[in-house]
Short mmCIF file of C-alpha atoms and ligand atoms in Angstrom, two decimals:
data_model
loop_
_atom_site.label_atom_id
_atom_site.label_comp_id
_atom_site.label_asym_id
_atom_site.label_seq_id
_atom_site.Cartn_x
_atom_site.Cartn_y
_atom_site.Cartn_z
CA UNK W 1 31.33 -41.69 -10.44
CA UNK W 2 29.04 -40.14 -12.94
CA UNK W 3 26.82 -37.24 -12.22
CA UNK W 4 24.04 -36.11 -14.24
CA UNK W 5 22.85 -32.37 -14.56
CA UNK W 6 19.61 -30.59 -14.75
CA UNK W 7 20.00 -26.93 -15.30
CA UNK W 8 23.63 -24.83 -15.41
CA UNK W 9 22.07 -22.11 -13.52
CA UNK W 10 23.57 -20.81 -10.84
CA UNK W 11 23.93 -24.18 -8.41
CA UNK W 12 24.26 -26.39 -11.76
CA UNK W 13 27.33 -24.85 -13.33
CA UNK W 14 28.96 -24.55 -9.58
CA UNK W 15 28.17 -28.27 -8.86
CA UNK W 16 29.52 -29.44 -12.28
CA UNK W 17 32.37 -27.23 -11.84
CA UNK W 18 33.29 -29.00 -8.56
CA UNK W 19 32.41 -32.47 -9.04
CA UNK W 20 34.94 -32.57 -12.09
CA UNK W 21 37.78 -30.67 -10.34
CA UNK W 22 37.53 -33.64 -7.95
CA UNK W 23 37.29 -36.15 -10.73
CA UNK W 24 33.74 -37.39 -11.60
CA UNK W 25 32.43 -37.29 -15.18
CA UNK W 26 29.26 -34.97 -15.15
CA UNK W 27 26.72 -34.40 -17.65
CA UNK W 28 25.48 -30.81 -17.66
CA UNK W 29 21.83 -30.46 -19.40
CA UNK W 30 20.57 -26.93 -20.40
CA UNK W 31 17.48 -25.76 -22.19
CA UNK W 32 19.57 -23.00 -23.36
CA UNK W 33 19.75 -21.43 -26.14
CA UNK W 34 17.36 -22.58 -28.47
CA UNK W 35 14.70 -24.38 -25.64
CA UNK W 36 14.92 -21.39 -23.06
CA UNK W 37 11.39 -22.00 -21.28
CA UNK W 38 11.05 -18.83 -19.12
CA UNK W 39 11.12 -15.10 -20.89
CA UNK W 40 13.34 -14.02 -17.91
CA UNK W 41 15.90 -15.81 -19.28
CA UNK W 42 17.92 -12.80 -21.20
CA UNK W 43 20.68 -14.38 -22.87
CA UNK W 44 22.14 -17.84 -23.94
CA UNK W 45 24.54 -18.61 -21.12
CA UNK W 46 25.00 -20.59 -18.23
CA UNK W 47 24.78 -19.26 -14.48
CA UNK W 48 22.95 -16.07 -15.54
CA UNK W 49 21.81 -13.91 -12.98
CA UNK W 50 18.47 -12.86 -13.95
CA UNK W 51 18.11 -9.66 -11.72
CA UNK W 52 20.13 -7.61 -9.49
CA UNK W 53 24.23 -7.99 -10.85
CA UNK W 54 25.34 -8.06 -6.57
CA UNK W 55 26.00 -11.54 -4.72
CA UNK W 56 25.44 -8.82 -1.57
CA UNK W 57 27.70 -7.29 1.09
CA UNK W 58 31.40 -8.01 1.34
CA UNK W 59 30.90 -6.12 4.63
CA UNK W 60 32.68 -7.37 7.76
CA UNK W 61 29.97 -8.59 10.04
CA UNK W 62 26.95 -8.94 7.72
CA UNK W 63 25.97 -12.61 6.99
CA UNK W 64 25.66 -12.00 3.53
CA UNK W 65 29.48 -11.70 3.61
CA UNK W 66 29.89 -14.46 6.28
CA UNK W 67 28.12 -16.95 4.06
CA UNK W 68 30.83 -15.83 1.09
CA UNK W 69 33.33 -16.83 3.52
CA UNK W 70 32.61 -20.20 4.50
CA UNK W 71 32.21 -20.48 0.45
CA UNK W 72 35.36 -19.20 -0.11
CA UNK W 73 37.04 -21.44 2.17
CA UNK W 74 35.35 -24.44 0.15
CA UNK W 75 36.54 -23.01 -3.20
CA UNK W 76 33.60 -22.26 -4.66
CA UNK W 77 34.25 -21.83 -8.46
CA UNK W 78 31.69 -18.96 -9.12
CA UNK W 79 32.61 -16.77 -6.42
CA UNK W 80 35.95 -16.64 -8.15
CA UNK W 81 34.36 -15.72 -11.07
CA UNK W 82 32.36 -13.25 -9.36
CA UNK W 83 35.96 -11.62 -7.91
CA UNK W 84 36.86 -11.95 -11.23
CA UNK W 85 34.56 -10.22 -12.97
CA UNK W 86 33.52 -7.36 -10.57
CA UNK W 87 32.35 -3.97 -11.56
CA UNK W 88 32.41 -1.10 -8.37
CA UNK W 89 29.65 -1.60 -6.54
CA UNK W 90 30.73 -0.23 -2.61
CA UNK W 91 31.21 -2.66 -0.63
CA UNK W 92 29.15 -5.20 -2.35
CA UNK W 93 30.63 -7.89 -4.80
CA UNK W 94 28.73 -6.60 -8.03
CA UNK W 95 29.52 -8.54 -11.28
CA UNK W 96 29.71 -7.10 -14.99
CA UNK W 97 26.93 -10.51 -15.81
CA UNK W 98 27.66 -10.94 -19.00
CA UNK W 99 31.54 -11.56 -18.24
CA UNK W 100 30.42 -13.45 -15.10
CA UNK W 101 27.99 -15.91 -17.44
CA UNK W 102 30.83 -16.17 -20.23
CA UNK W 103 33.70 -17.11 -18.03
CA UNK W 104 31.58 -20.18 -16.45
CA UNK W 105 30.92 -20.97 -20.09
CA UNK W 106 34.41 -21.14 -21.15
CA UNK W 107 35.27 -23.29 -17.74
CA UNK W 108 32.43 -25.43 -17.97
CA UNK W 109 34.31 -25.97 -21.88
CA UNK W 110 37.41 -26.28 -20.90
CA UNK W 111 37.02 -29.20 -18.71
CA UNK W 112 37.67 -32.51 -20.19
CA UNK W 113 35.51 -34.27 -17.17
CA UNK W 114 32.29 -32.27 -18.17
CA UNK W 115 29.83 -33.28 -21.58
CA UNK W 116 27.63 -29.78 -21.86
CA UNK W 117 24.57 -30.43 -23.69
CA UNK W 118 22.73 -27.74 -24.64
CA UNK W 119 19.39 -27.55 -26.36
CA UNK W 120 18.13 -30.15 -23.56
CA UNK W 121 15.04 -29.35 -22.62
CA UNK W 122 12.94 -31.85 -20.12
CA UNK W 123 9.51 -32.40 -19.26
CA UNK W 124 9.72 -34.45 -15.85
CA UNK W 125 12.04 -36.35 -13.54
CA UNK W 126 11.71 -39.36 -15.24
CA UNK W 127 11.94 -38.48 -18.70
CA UNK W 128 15.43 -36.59 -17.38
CA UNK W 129 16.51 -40.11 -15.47
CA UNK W 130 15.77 -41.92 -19.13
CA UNK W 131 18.23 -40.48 -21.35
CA UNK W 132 21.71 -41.06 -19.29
CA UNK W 133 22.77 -43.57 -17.48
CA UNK W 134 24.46 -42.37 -14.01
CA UNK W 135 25.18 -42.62 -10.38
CA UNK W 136 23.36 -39.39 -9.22
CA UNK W 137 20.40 -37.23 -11.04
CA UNK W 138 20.49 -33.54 -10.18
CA UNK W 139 18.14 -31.15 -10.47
CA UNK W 140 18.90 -27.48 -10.94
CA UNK W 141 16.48 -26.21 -12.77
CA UNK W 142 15.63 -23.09 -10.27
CA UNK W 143 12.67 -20.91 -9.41
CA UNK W 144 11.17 -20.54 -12.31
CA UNK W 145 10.83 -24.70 -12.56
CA UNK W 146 7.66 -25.35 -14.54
CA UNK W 147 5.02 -27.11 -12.89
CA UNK W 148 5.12 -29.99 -14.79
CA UNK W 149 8.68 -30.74 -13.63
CA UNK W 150 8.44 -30.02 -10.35
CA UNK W 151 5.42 -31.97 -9.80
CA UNK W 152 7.04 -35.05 -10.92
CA UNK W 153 9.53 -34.38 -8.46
CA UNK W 154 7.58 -34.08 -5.56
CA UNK W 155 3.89 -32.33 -5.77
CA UNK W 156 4.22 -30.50 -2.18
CA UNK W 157 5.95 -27.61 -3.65
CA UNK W 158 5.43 -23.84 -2.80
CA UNK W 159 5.82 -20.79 -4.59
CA UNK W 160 6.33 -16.88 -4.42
CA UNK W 161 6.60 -14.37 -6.57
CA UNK W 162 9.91 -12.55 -7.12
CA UNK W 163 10.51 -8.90 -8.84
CA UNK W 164 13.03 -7.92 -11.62
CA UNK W 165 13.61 -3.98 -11.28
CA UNK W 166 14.23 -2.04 -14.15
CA UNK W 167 17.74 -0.60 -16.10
CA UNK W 168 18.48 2.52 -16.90
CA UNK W 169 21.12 3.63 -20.08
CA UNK W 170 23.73 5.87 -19.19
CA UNK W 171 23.61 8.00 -22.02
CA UNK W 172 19.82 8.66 -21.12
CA UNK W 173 20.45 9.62 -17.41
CA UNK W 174 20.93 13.29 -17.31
CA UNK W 175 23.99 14.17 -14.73
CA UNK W 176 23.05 17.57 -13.71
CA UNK W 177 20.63 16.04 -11.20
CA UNK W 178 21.57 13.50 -9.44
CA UNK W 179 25.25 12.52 -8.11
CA UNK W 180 27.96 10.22 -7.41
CA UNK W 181 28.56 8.51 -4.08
CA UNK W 182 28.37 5.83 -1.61
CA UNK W 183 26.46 5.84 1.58
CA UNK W 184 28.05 7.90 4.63
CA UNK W 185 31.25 8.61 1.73
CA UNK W 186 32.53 4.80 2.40
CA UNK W 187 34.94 3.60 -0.16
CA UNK W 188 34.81 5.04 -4.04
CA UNK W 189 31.64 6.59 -5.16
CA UNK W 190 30.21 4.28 -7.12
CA UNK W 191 26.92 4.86 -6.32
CA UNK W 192 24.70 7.47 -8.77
CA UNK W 193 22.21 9.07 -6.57
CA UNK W 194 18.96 10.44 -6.88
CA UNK W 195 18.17 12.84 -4.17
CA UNK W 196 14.78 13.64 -3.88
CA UNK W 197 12.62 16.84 -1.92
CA UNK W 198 9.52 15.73 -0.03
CA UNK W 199 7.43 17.38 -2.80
CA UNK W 200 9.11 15.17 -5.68
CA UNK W 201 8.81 11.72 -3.18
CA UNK W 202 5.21 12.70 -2.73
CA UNK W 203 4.10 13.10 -6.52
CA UNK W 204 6.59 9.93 -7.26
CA UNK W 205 4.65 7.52 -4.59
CA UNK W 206 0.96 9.13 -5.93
CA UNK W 207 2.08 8.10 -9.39
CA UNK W 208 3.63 4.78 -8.39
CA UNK W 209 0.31 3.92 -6.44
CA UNK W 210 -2.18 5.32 -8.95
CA UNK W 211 -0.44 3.10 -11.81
CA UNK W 212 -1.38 0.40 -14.15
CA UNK W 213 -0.19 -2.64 -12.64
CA UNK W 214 -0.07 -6.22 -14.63
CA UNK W 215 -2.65 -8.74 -12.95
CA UNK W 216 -1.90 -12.15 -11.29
CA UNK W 217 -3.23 -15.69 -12.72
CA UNK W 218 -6.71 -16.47 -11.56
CA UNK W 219 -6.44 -18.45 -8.17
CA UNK W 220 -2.87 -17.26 -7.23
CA UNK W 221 -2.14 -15.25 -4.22
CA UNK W 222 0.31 -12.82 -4.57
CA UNK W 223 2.91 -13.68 -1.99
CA UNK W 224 6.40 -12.01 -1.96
CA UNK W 225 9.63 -12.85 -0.28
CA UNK W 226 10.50 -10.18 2.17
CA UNK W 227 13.95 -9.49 0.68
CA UNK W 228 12.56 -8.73 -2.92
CA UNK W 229 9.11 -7.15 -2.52
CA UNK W 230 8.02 -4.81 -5.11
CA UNK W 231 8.07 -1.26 -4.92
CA UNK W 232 4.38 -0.65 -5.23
CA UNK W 233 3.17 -3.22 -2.61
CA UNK W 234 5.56 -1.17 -0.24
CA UNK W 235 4.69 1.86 -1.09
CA UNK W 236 1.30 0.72 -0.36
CA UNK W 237 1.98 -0.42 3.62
CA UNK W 238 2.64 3.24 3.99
CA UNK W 239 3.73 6.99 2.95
CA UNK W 240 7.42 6.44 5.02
CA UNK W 241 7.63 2.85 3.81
CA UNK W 242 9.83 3.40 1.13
CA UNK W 243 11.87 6.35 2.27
CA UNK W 244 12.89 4.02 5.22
CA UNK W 245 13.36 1.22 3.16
CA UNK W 246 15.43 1.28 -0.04
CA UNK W 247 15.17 5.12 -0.68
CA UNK W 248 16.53 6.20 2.69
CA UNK W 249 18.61 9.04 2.85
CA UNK W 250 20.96 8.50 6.07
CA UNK W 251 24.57 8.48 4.40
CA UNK W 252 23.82 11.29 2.26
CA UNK W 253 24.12 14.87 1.76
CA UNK W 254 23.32 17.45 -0.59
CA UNK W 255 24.41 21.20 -0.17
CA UNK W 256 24.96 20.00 3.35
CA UNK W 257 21.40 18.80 4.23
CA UNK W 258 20.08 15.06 4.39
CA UNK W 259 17.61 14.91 1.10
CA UNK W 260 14.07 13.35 2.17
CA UNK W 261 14.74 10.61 0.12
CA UNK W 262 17.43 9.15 -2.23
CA UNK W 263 17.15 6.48 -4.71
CA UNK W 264 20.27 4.71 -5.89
CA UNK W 265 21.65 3.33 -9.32
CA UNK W 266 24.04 0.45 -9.05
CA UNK W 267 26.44 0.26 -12.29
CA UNK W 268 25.97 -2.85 -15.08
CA UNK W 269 29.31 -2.69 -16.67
CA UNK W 270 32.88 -1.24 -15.27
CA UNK W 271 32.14 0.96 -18.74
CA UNK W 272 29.21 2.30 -16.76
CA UNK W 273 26.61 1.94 -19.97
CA UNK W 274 23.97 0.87 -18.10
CA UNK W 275 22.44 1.00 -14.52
CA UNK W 276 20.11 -0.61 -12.52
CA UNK W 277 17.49 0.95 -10.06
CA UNK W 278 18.28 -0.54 -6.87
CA UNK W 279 15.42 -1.51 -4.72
CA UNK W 280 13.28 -0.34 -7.71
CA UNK W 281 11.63 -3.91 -8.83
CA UNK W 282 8.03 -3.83 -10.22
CA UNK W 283 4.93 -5.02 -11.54
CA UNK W 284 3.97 -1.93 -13.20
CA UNK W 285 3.10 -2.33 -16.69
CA UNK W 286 5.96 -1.21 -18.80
CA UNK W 287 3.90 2.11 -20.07
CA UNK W 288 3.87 2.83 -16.41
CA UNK W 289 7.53 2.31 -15.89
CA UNK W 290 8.02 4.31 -18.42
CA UNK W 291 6.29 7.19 -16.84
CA UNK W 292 6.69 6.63 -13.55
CA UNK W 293 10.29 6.63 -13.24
CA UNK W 294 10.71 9.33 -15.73
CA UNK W 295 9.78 11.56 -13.02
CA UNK W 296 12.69 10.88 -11.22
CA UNK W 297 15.20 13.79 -11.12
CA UNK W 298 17.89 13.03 -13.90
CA UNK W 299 15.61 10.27 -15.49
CA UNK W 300 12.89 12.69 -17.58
CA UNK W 301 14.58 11.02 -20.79
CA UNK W 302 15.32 7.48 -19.29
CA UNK W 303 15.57 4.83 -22.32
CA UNK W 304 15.48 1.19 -20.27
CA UNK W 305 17.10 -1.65 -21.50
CA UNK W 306 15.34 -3.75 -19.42
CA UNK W 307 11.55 -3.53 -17.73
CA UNK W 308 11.21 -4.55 -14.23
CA UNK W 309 8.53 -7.62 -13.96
CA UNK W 310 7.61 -9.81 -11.40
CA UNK W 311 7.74 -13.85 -11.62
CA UNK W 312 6.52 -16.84 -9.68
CA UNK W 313 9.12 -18.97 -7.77
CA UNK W 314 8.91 -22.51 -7.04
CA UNK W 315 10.12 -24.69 -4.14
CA UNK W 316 10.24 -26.89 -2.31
CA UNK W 317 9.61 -27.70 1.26
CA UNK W 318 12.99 -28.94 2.18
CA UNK W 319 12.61 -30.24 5.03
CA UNK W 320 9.26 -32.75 4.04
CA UNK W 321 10.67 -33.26 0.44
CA UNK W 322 14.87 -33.47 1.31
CA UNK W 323 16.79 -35.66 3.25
CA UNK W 324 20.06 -33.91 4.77
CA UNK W 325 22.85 -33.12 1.78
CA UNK W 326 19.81 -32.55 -0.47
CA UNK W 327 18.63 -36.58 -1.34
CA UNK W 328 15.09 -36.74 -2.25
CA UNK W 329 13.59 -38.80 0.21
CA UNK W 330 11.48 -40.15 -2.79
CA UNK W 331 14.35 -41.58 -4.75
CA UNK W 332 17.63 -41.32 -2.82
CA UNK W 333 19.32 -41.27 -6.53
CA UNK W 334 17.92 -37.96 -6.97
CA UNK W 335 19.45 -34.22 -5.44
CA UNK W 336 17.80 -31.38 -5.96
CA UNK W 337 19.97 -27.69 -5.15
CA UNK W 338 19.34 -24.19 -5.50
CA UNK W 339 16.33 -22.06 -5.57
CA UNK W 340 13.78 -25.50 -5.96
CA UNK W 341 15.30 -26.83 -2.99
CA UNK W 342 14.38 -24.39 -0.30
CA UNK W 343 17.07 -21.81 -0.46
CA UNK W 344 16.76 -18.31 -1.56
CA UNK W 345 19.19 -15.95 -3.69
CA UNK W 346 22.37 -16.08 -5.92
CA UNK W 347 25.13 -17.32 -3.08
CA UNK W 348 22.83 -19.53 -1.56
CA UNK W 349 22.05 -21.09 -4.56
CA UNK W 350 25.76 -21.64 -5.31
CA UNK W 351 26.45 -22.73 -1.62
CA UNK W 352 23.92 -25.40 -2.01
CA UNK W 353 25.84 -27.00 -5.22
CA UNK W 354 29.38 -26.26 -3.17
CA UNK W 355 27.67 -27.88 -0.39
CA UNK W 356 26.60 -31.21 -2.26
CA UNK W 357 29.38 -31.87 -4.12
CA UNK W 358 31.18 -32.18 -1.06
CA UNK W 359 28.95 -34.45 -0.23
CA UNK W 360 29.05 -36.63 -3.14
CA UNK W 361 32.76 -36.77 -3.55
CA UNK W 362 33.18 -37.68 0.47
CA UNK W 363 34.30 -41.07 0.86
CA UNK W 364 32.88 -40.64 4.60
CA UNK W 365 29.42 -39.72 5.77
CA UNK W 366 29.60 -36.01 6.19
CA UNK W 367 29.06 -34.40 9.69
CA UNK W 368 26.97 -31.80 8.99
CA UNK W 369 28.47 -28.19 9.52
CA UNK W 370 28.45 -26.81 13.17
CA UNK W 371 25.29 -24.18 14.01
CA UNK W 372 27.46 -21.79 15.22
CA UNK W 373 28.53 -21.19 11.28
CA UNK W 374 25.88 -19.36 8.19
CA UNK W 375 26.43 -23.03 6.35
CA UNK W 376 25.86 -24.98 9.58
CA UNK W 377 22.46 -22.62 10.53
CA UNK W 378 20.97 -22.73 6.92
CA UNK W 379 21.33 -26.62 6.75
CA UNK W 380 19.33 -26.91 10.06
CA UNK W 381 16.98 -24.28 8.57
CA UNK W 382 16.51 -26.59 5.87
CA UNK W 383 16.49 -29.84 6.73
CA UNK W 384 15.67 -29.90 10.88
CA UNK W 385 12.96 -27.00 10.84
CA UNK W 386 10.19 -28.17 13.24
CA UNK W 387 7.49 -25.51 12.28
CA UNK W 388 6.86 -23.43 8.99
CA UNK W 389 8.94 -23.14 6.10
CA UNK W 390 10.15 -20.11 4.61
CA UNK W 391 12.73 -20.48 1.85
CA UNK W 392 16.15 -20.03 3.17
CA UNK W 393 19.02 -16.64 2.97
CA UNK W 394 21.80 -16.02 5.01
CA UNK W 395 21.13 -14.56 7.97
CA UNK W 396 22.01 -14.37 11.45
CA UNK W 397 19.13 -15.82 13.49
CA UNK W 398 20.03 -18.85 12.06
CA UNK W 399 22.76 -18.75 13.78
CA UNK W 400 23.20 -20.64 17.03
CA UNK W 401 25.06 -19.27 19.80
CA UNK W 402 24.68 -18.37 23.29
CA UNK W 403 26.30 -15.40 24.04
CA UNK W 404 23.41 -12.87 24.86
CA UNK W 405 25.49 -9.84 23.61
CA UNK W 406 25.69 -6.23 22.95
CA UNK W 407 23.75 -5.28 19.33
CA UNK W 408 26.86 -3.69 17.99
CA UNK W 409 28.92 -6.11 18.63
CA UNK W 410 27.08 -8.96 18.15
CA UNK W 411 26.83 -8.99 14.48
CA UNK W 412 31.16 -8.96 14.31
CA UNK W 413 31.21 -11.85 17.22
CA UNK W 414 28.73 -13.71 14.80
CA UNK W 415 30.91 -13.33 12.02
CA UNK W 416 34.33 -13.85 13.29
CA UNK W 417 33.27 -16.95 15.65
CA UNK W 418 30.88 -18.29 12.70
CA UNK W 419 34.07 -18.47 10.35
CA UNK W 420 36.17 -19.60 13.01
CA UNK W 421 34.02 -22.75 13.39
CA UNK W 422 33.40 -23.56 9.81
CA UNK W 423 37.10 -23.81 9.58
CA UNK W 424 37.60 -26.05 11.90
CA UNK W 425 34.74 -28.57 10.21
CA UNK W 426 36.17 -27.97 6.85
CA UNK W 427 39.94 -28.69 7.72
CA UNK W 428 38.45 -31.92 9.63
CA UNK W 429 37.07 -33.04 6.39
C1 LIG B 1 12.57 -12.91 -11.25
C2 LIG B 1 13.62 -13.30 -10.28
C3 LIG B 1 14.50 -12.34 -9.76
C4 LIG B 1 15.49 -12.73 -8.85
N1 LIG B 1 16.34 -11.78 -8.37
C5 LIG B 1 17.31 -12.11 -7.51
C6 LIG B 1 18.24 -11.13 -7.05
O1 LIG B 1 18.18 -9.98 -7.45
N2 LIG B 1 19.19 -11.50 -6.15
C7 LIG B 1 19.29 -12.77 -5.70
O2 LIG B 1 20.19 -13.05 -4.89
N3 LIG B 1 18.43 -13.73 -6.14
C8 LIG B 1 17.44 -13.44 -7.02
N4 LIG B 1 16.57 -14.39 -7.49
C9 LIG B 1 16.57 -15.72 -6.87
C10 LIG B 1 17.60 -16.77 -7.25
O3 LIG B 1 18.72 -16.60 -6.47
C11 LIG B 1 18.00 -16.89 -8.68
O4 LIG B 1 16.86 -17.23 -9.40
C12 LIG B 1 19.10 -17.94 -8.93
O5 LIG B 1 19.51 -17.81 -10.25
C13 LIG B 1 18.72 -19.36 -8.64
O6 LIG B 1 19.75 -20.24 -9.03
P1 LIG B 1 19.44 -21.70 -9.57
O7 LIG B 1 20.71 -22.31 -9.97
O8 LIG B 1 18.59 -22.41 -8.58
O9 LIG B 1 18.50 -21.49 -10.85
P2 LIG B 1 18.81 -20.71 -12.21
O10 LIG B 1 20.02 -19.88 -12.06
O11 LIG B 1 17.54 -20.07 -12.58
O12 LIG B 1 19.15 -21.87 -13.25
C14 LIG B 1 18.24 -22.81 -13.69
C15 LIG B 1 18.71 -23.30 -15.07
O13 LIG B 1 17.98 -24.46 -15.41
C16 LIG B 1 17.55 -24.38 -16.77
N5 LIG B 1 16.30 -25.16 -16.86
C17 LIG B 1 15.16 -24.89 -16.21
N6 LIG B 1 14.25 -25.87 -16.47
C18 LIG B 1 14.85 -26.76 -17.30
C19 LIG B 1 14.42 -27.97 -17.90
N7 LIG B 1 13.21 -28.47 -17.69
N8 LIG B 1 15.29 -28.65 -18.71
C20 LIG B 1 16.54 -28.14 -18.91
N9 LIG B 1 17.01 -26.99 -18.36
C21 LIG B 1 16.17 -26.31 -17.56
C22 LIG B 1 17.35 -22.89 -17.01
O14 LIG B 1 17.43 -22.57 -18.40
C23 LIG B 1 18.49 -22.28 -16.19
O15 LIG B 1 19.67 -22.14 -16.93
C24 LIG B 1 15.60 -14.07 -8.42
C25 LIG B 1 14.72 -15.02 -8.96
C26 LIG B 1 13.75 -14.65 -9.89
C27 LIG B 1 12.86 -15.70 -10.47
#
């Protein structure tokens, strides 16, 4: 069987990945390097993860982790890679991305079943389907999709915009005011804190609010995803929005009393060089970043090497566009994973590809996985939703299960029974 490639993001390099370990000859297409079409591209490698470095909570319980699980089982190539490649992050799996991006590389090389072709840049669907000849057309291309290509895919497509936040260098930060740690002293500190007094949280938002922010496109409405909302827009819902949302303090003490607000830095590198402002992403103008967050305690002389920005995402309605395992009901030749096909963040993006090569390599029509499992809830999300559509993340009301149970332990029940019951699909397969 020959499978063709659009994109070695994310879900491209994992589907390319699998589909060879299990024998089919894939063609992987990239823009990269030379025809990059999107400035948030950073570098000239495959799978790069254009944000945050964490694929989320290795937690017991969370669905993040749950998710990670039911990939694990299926041997998803990138999560290994991920393992691989982690820098100390708490208990979330944070990658050092530039090792994470350069071992896909070298796999995506090293296997004799995959041609890479880089430099490939293409227009539309059918200009893609033109230059190879193969069994199944994949596209991969990801959020930032132009429009051209994803209207010749399908023109009912949706969009939302999506925030980078900003990185911090080490040797800029300075250490006398802020500290190492991890929330409630959990596992190794390898958090860097910034504690802040209600005075300093209260000239910080003023300044945040008051700044020069870049404008949107004429006719676009500026719609954000829940899970990656800029900083300003919630500091403008309200003064408490952001010290109960990613600056709370509860986990934390300094000179044994809870600060009013604490902002965290998440580590780039095991060599700690650079740092990322969690929960800080932004449409502030760089000048503005630039001032804003050097009134942080500890960041007076920040150097950044990298702005936060904010970019538009494109998908797709899954469930009007997709058939089940991802077929486009246009042209059943055609799959379309990751972010363009309805699902939202780095492991879903991957599980998508993990997902679909499963599909394509079963000799048997696939049962699709049971609702009590994060894999079996997100494919109903995507593909059986009866009202609105919201692209899809892991999380646990997609989860199907009776048991009307206690909040605390509810989430572990989830967990434990969700994995339970993905196993049992998985060794049926
Ligand atoms: C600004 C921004 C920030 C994000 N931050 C996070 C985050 O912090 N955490 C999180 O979990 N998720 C985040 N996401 C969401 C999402 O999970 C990632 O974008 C993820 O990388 C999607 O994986 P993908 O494989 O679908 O696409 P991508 O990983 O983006 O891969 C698409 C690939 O296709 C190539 N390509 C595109 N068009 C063409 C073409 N026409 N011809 C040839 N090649 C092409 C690109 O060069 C790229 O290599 C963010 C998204 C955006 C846009």
């Amino acid at each position: 069987m020959k499978i063709a490639i659009l994109g070695a993001g994310l879900a491209g390099s994992e589907l390319a990945l699998q589909c060879a370990s299990k024998g089919c000859s894939v063609v992987l297409f990239e823009a990269k390097p030379d025809k990059k079409d999107s400035s948030v591209y950073a570098t000239p490698l495959p799978g790069e993860l254009v944000c945050s470095n964490s694929l989320k909570s290795e937690n017991e319980g969370t669905p993040a982790f749950l998710l990670k699980e039911e990939m694990q089982m299926m041997h998803s190539f990138l999560l290994d890679i991920a393992h691989d490649t982690a820098v100390p992050a708490g208990r979330s799996l944070a990658v050092n991305r530039t090792h994470f991006s350069e071992n896909i590389l070298k796999m995506i090389r090293e296997s004799s079943e995959i041609e890479y072709r880089e430099n490939s840049l293409f227009t539309t669907l059918e200009e893609f389907k033109k230059s190879v000849d193969a069994d199944y057309y994949v596209i991969a291309t990801g959020p930032l999709t132009t429009e051209t290509m994803a209207n010749s895919i399908d023109e009912k497509h949706g969009y939302f915009y999506d925030a980078i936040a900003p990185q911090i260098l080490d040797e800029s930060i300075d250490y006398s005011k802020v500290f190492m740690a991890s929330r409630y002293d959990t596992g190794d500190p390898d958090f860097l804190n910034i504690p802040l007094s209600k005075e300093e949280y209260d000239i910080f938002l003023q300044a945040l609010l008051a700044s020069e922010k870049l404008p949107y496109n004429e006719n676009e409405k500026p719609q954000f995803f829940a899970q990656c909302m800029p900083i300003e827009e919630l500091a403008r819902r309200g003064e408490r929005t952001l010290s109960f949302g990613p600056f709370r303090p509860v986990g934390f003490s300094v000179d044994g009393r809870r600060p009013y607000a604490v902002i965290q830095l998440r580590t780039e590198n095991k060599e700690k060089t650079a740092w990322n402002l969690v929960g800080c992403q932004t449409r502030m103008r760089q000048a503005a970043q630039k001032e804003v967050f050097s009134m942080l305690p500890g960041l007076q002389h920040a150097s950044f090497s990298r702005y936060g920005s904010v970019h538009r995402n494109s998908y797709f309605n899954a469930t009007e566009v997709l058939d089940p395992w991802f077929v486009l009901k246009k042209d059943s030749q055609v799959r379309v994973i990751g972010q363009l096909s309805g699902v939202e963040g780095y492991s879903e993006s991957i599980w998508s590809a993990v997902m679909l090569a499963q599909a394509l390599t079963s000799e048997a029509e696939l049962v699709a996985p049971p609702l009590q499992s994060m894999s079996g809830g997100m494919f109903r999300a995507l593909f059986h939703r009866y009202d609105r559509f919201d692209p899809v993340h892991a999380n646990y009301a997609l989860i199907s299960n009776p048991n009307k149970l206690k909040k605390k332990v509810r989430k572990l029940f989830y967990f434990e029974s969700g994995k339970e019951h993905f196993k049992k699909w998985w060794l049926s397969l």
